[in-house]
Amino acid sequence: MKKLFILFFALIFSLSVFSQDGVQEKAKKISDEMSAVLSLDKETSEKIYLIQLKRFIDAQKIRNLYKSDKKQMKVELKQMQNRLWGKLKAVLGKDNMESWSLYKKSS
């Protein structure tokens, strides 16, 4: 029984770590893409990475919390998206955000 408990705990822990790695990879991919498209310096790129990482972690929490209430999940995710754009705009500035929006619409 003790071995089964340890195995279960190890499995849950490894899934948690694995999902965090996926979140980090997504955040890195987006921040790298933004850095390349907008020619960002290293400091700004790191700020973008942290904003994106928090975005994916928060989205994961929202999806888990509102699994059974899809309507509320959409509302929460939309609010999170609006906060994301505000944070990005504060770091990048209006011109870079417009450039990023144009890039995303064209790709």
mmCIF file with all atom_site columns, C-alpha atoms in Angstrom:
data_model
loop_
_atom_site.group_PDB
_atom_site.id
_atom_site.type_symbol
_atom_site.label_atom_id
_atom_site.label_alt_id
_atom_site.label_comp_id
_atom_site.label_asym_id
_atom_site.label_entity_id
_atom_site.label_seq_id
_atom_site.pdbx_PDB_ins_code
_atom_site.Cartn_x
_atom_site.Cartn_y
_atom_site.Cartn_z
_atom_site.occupancy
_atom_site.B_iso_or_equiv
_atom_site.pdbx_formal_charge
_atom_site.auth_seq_id
_atom_site.auth_comp_id
_atom_site.auth_asym_id
_atom_site.auth_atom_id
_atom_site.pdbx_PDB_model_num
ATOM 1   C CA . MET A 1 1   ? 0.000   0.000  0.000   1.00 0.00 ? 1   MET A CA 1
ATOM 2   C CA . LYS A 1 2   ? 2.839   2.358  0.867   1.00 0.00 ? 2   LYS A CA 1
ATOM 3   C CA . LYS A 1 3   ? 4.505   1.698  -2.483  1.00 0.00 ? 3   LYS A CA 1
ATOM 4   C CA . LEU A 1 4   ? 1.253   2.424  -4.279  1.00 0.00 ? 4   LEU A CA 1
ATOM 5   C CA . PHE A 1 5   ? 0.927   5.747  -2.456  1.00 0.00 ? 5   PHE A CA 1
ATOM 6   C CA . ILE A 1 6   ? 4.507   6.710  -3.337  1.00 0.00 ? 6   ILE A CA 1
ATOM 7   C CA . LEU A 1 7   ? 3.964   5.728  -6.962  1.00 0.00 ? 7   LEU A CA 1
ATOM 8   C CA . PHE A 1 8   ? 0.768   7.790  -7.105  1.00 0.00 ? 8   PHE A CA 1
ATOM 9   C CA . PHE A 1 9   ? 2.507   10.817 -5.552  1.00 0.00 ? 9   PHE A CA 1
ATOM 10  C CA . ALA A 1 10  ? 5.438   10.516 -7.962  1.00 0.00 ? 10  ALA A CA 1
ATOM 11  C CA . LEU A 1 11  ? 3.064   10.336 -10.925 1.00 0.00 ? 11  LEU A CA 1
ATOM 12  C CA . ILE A 1 12  ? 1.142   13.439 -9.842  1.00 0.00 ? 12  ILE A CA 1
ATOM 13  C CA . PHE A 1 13  ? 4.382   15.333 -9.194  1.00 0.00 ? 13  PHE A CA 1
ATOM 14  C CA . SER A 1 14  ? 5.841   14.397 -12.573 1.00 0.00 ? 14  SER A CA 1
ATOM 15  C CA . LEU A 1 15  ? 2.660   15.472 -14.387 1.00 0.00 ? 15  LEU A CA 1
ATOM 16  C CA . SER A 1 16  ? 2.787   18.815 -12.603 1.00 0.00 ? 16  SER A CA 1
ATOM 17  C CA . VAL A 1 17  ? 6.415   19.362 -13.576 1.00 0.00 ? 17  VAL A CA 1
ATOM 18  C CA . PHE A 1 18  ? 5.714   18.262 -17.145 1.00 0.00 ? 18  PHE A CA 1
ATOM 19  C CA . SER A 1 19  ? 2.823   20.694 -17.524 1.00 0.00 ? 19  SER A CA 1
ATOM 20  C CA . GLN A 1 20  ? 4.966   23.534 -16.157 1.00 0.00 ? 20  GLN A CA 1
ATOM 21  C CA . ASP A 1 21  ? 7.649   22.731 -18.746 1.00 0.00 ? 21  ASP A CA 1
ATOM 22  C CA . GLY A 1 22  ? 5.039   23.016 -21.492 1.00 0.00 ? 22  GLY A CA 1
ATOM 23  C CA . VAL A 1 23  ? 3.963   26.392 -20.145 1.00 0.00 ? 23  VAL A CA 1
ATOM 24  C CA . GLN A 1 24  ? 7.547   27.601 -20.055 1.00 0.00 ? 24  GLN A CA 1
ATOM 25  C CA . GLU A 1 25  ? 8.127   26.416 -23.610 1.00 0.00 ? 25  GLU A CA 1
ATOM 26  C CA . LYS A 1 26  ? 5.028   28.252 -24.859 1.00 0.00 ? 26  LYS A CA 1
ATOM 27  C CA . ALA A 1 27  ? 6.048   31.454 -23.081 1.00 0.00 ? 27  ALA A CA 1
ATOM 28  C CA . LYS A 1 28  ? 9.583   31.195 -24.473 1.00 0.00 ? 28  LYS A CA 1
ATOM 29  C CA . LYS A 1 29  ? 8.321   30.581 -28.003 1.00 0.00 ? 29  LYS A CA 1
ATOM 30  C CA . ILE A 1 30  ? 6.045   33.626 -27.965 1.00 0.00 ? 30  ILE A CA 1
ATOM 31  C CA . SER A 1 31  ? 8.592   35.905 -26.317 1.00 0.00 ? 31  SER A CA 1
ATOM 32  C CA . ASP A 1 32  ? 11.251  34.810 -28.833 1.00 0.00 ? 32  ASP A CA 1
ATOM 33  C CA . GLU A 1 33  ? 8.865   35.478 -31.708 1.00 0.00 ? 33  GLU A CA 1
ATOM 34  C CA . MET A 1 34  ? 7.966   38.914 -30.330 1.00 0.00 ? 34  MET A CA 1
ATOM 35  C CA . SER A 1 35  ? 11.639  39.711 -29.781 1.00 0.00 ? 35  SER A CA 1
ATOM 36  C CA . ALA A 1 36  ? 12.504  38.801 -33.362 1.00 0.00 ? 36  ALA A CA 1
ATOM 37  C CA . VAL A 1 37  ? 9.562   40.613 -34.957 1.00 0.00 ? 37  VAL A CA 1
ATOM 38  C CA . LEU A 1 38  ? 9.878   43.759 -32.847 1.00 0.00 ? 38  LEU A CA 1
ATOM 39  C CA . SER A 1 39  ? 13.699  43.753 -32.485 1.00 0.00 ? 39  SER A CA 1
ATOM 40  C CA . LEU A 1 40  ? 13.503  43.860 -28.697 1.00 0.00 ? 40  LEU A CA 1
ATOM 41  C CA . ASP A 1 41  ? 16.511  44.139 -26.404 1.00 0.00 ? 41  ASP A CA 1
ATOM 42  C CA . LYS A 1 42  ? 17.318  41.392 -23.906 1.00 0.00 ? 42  LYS A CA 1
ATOM 43  C CA . GLU A 1 43  ? 15.768  43.176 -20.914 1.00 0.00 ? 43  GLU A CA 1
ATOM 44  C CA . THR A 1 44  ? 12.469  43.820 -22.682 1.00 0.00 ? 44  THR A CA 1
ATOM 45  C CA . SER A 1 45  ? 12.455  40.276 -24.034 1.00 0.00 ? 45  SER A CA 1
ATOM 46  C CA . GLU A 1 46  ? 12.829  38.914 -20.488 1.00 0.00 ? 46  GLU A CA 1
ATOM 47  C CA . LYS A 1 47  ? 9.917   41.065 -19.297 1.00 0.00 ? 47  LYS A CA 1
ATOM 48  C CA . ILE A 1 48  ? 7.779   39.749 -22.153 1.00 0.00 ? 48  ILE A CA 1
ATOM 49  C CA . TYR A 1 49  ? 8.734   36.177 -21.254 1.00 0.00 ? 49  TYR A CA 1
ATOM 50  C CA . LEU A 1 50  ? 7.642   36.689 -17.628 1.00 0.00 ? 50  LEU A CA 1
ATOM 51  C CA . ILE A 1 51  ? 4.348   38.258 -18.702 1.00 0.00 ? 51  ILE A CA 1
ATOM 52  C CA . GLN A 1 52  ? 3.662   35.372 -21.095 1.00 0.00 ? 52  GLN A CA 1
ATOM 53  C CA . LEU A 1 53  ? 4.639   32.783 -18.477 1.00 0.00 ? 53  LEU A CA 1
ATOM 54  C CA . LYS A 1 54  ? 2.214   34.287 -15.974 1.00 0.00 ? 54  LYS A CA 1
ATOM 55  C CA . ARG A 1 55  ? -0.435  34.328 -18.700 1.00 0.00 ? 55  ARG A CA 1
ATOM 56  C CA . PHE A 1 56  ? -0.135  30.611 -19.386 1.00 0.00 ? 56  PHE A CA 1
ATOM 57  C CA . ILE A 1 57  ? -0.032  29.693 -15.699 1.00 0.00 ? 57  ILE A CA 1
ATOM 58  C CA . ASP A 1 58  ? -3.108  31.826 -14.998 1.00 0.00 ? 58  ASP A CA 1
ATOM 59  C CA . ALA A 1 59  ? -4.950  30.379 -18.006 1.00 0.00 ? 59  ALA A CA 1
ATOM 60  C CA . GLN A 1 60  ? -4.192  26.876 -16.785 1.00 0.00 ? 60  GLN A CA 1
ATOM 61  C CA . LYS A 1 61  ? -5.567  27.747 -13.334 1.00 0.00 ? 61  LYS A CA 1
ATOM 62  C CA . ILE A 1 62  ? -8.715  29.268 -14.842 1.00 0.00 ? 62  ILE A CA 1
ATOM 63  C CA . ARG A 1 63  ? -9.324  26.215 -17.025 1.00 0.00 ? 63  ARG A CA 1
ATOM 64  C CA . ASN A 1 64  ? -8.958  23.913 -14.037 1.00 0.00 ? 64  ASN A CA 1
ATOM 65  C CA . LEU A 1 65  ? -11.114 26.074 -11.780 1.00 0.00 ? 65  LEU A CA 1
ATOM 66  C CA . TYR A 1 66  ? -13.989 26.520 -14.260 1.00 0.00 ? 66  TYR A CA 1
ATOM 67  C CA . LYS A 1 67  ? -13.861 23.107 -15.916 1.00 0.00 ? 67  LYS A CA 1
ATOM 68  C CA . SER A 1 68  ? -17.571 22.540 -15.420 1.00 0.00 ? 68  SER A CA 1
ATOM 69  C CA . ASP A 1 69  ? -18.674 26.121 -16.216 1.00 0.00 ? 69  ASP A CA 1
ATOM 70  C CA . LYS A 1 70  ? -17.535 26.839 -19.778 1.00 0.00 ? 70  LYS A CA 1
ATOM 71  C CA . LYS A 1 71  ? -19.353 30.171 -19.953 1.00 0.00 ? 71  LYS A CA 1
ATOM 72  C CA . GLN A 1 72  ? -17.617 31.535 -16.867 1.00 0.00 ? 72  GLN A CA 1
ATOM 73  C CA . MET A 1 73  ? -14.313 30.106 -18.108 1.00 0.00 ? 73  MET A CA 1
ATOM 74  C CA . LYS A 1 74  ? -14.641 32.139 -21.318 1.00 0.00 ? 74  LYS A CA 1
ATOM 75  C CA . VAL A 1 75  ? -15.414 35.295 -19.336 1.00 0.00 ? 75  VAL A CA 1
ATOM 76  C CA . GLU A 1 76  ? -12.388 34.791 -17.068 1.00 0.00 ? 76  GLU A CA 1
ATOM 77  C CA . LEU A 1 77  ? -10.065 34.002 -19.976 1.00 0.00 ? 77  LEU A CA 1
ATOM 78  C CA . LYS A 1 78  ? -11.260 37.112 -21.839 1.00 0.00 ? 78  LYS A CA 1
ATOM 79  C CA . GLN A 1 79  ? -10.571 39.273 -18.772 1.00 0.00 ? 79  GLN A CA 1
ATOM 80  C CA . MET A 1 80  ? -7.137  37.700 -18.476 1.00 0.00 ? 80  MET A CA 1
ATOM 81  C CA . GLN A 1 81  ? -6.481  38.436 -22.168 1.00 0.00 ? 81  GLN A CA 1
ATOM 82  C CA . ASN A 1 82  ? -7.415  42.090 -21.660 1.00 0.00 ? 82  ASN A CA 1
ATOM 83  C CA . ARG A 1 83  ? -5.029  42.341 -18.705 1.00 0.00 ? 83  ARG A CA 1
ATOM 84  C CA . LEU A 1 84  ? -2.327  40.696 -20.825 1.00 0.00 ? 84  LEU A CA 1
ATOM 85  C CA . TRP A 1 85  ? -2.647  43.311 -23.571 1.00 0.00 ? 85  TRP A CA 1
ATOM 86  C CA . GLY A 1 86  ? -2.453  46.066 -20.962 1.00 0.00 ? 86  GLY A CA 1
ATOM 87  C CA . LYS A 1 87  ? 0.735   44.627 -19.482 1.00 0.00 ? 87  LYS A CA 1
ATOM 88  C CA . LEU A 1 88  ? 2.302   44.108 -22.893 1.00 0.00 ? 88  LEU A CA 1
ATOM 89  C CA . LYS A 1 89  ? 1.408   47.631 -23.963 1.00 0.00 ? 89  LYS A CA 1
ATOM 90  C CA . ALA A 1 90  ? 2.999   49.026 -20.790 1.00 0.00 ? 90  ALA A CA 1
ATOM 91  C CA . VAL A 1 91  ? 6.267   47.211 -21.564 1.00 0.00 ? 91  VAL A CA 1
ATOM 92  C CA . LEU A 1 92  ? 6.328   47.539 -25.365 1.00 0.00 ? 92  LEU A CA 1
ATOM 93  C CA . GLY A 1 93  ? 4.633   50.857 -25.948 1.00 0.00 ? 93  GLY A CA 1
ATOM 94  C CA . LYS A 1 94  ? 1.815   51.730 -28.328 1.00 0.00 ? 94  LYS A CA 1
ATOM 95  C CA . ASP A 1 95  ? 3.845   51.576 -31.560 1.00 0.00 ? 95  ASP A CA 1
ATOM 96  C CA . ASN A 1 96  ? 5.292   48.124 -30.887 1.00 0.00 ? 96  ASN A CA 1
ATOM 97  C CA . MET A 1 97  ? 1.868   46.799 -29.862 1.00 0.00 ? 97  MET A CA 1
ATOM 98  C CA . GLU A 1 98  ? 0.406   48.051 -33.131 1.00 0.00 ? 98  GLU A CA 1
ATOM 99  C CA . SER A 1 99  ? 3.266   46.414 -35.041 1.00 0.00 ? 99  SER A CA 1
ATOM 100 C CA . TRP A 1 100 ? 2.698   43.152 -33.157 1.00 0.00 ? 100 TRP A CA 1
ATOM 101 C CA . SER A 1 101 ? -1.046  43.258 -33.859 1.00 0.00 ? 101 SER A CA 1
ATOM 102 C CA . LEU A 1 102 ? -0.417  43.797 -37.572 1.00 0.00 ? 102 LEU A CA 1
ATOM 103 C CA . TYR A 1 103 ? 2.091   40.945 -37.610 1.00 0.00 ? 103 TYR A CA 1
ATOM 104 C CA . LYS A 1 104 ? -0.345  38.569 -35.874 1.00 0.00 ? 104 LYS A CA 1
ATOM 105 C CA . LYS A 1 105 ? -3.176  39.496 -38.226 1.00 0.00 ? 105 LYS A CA 1
ATOM 106 C CA . SER A 1 106 ? -1.028  38.869 -41.286 1.00 0.00 ? 106 SER A CA 1
ATOM 107 C CA . SER A 1 107 ? 0.355   35.517 -40.114 1.00 0.00 ? 107 SER A CA 1
#
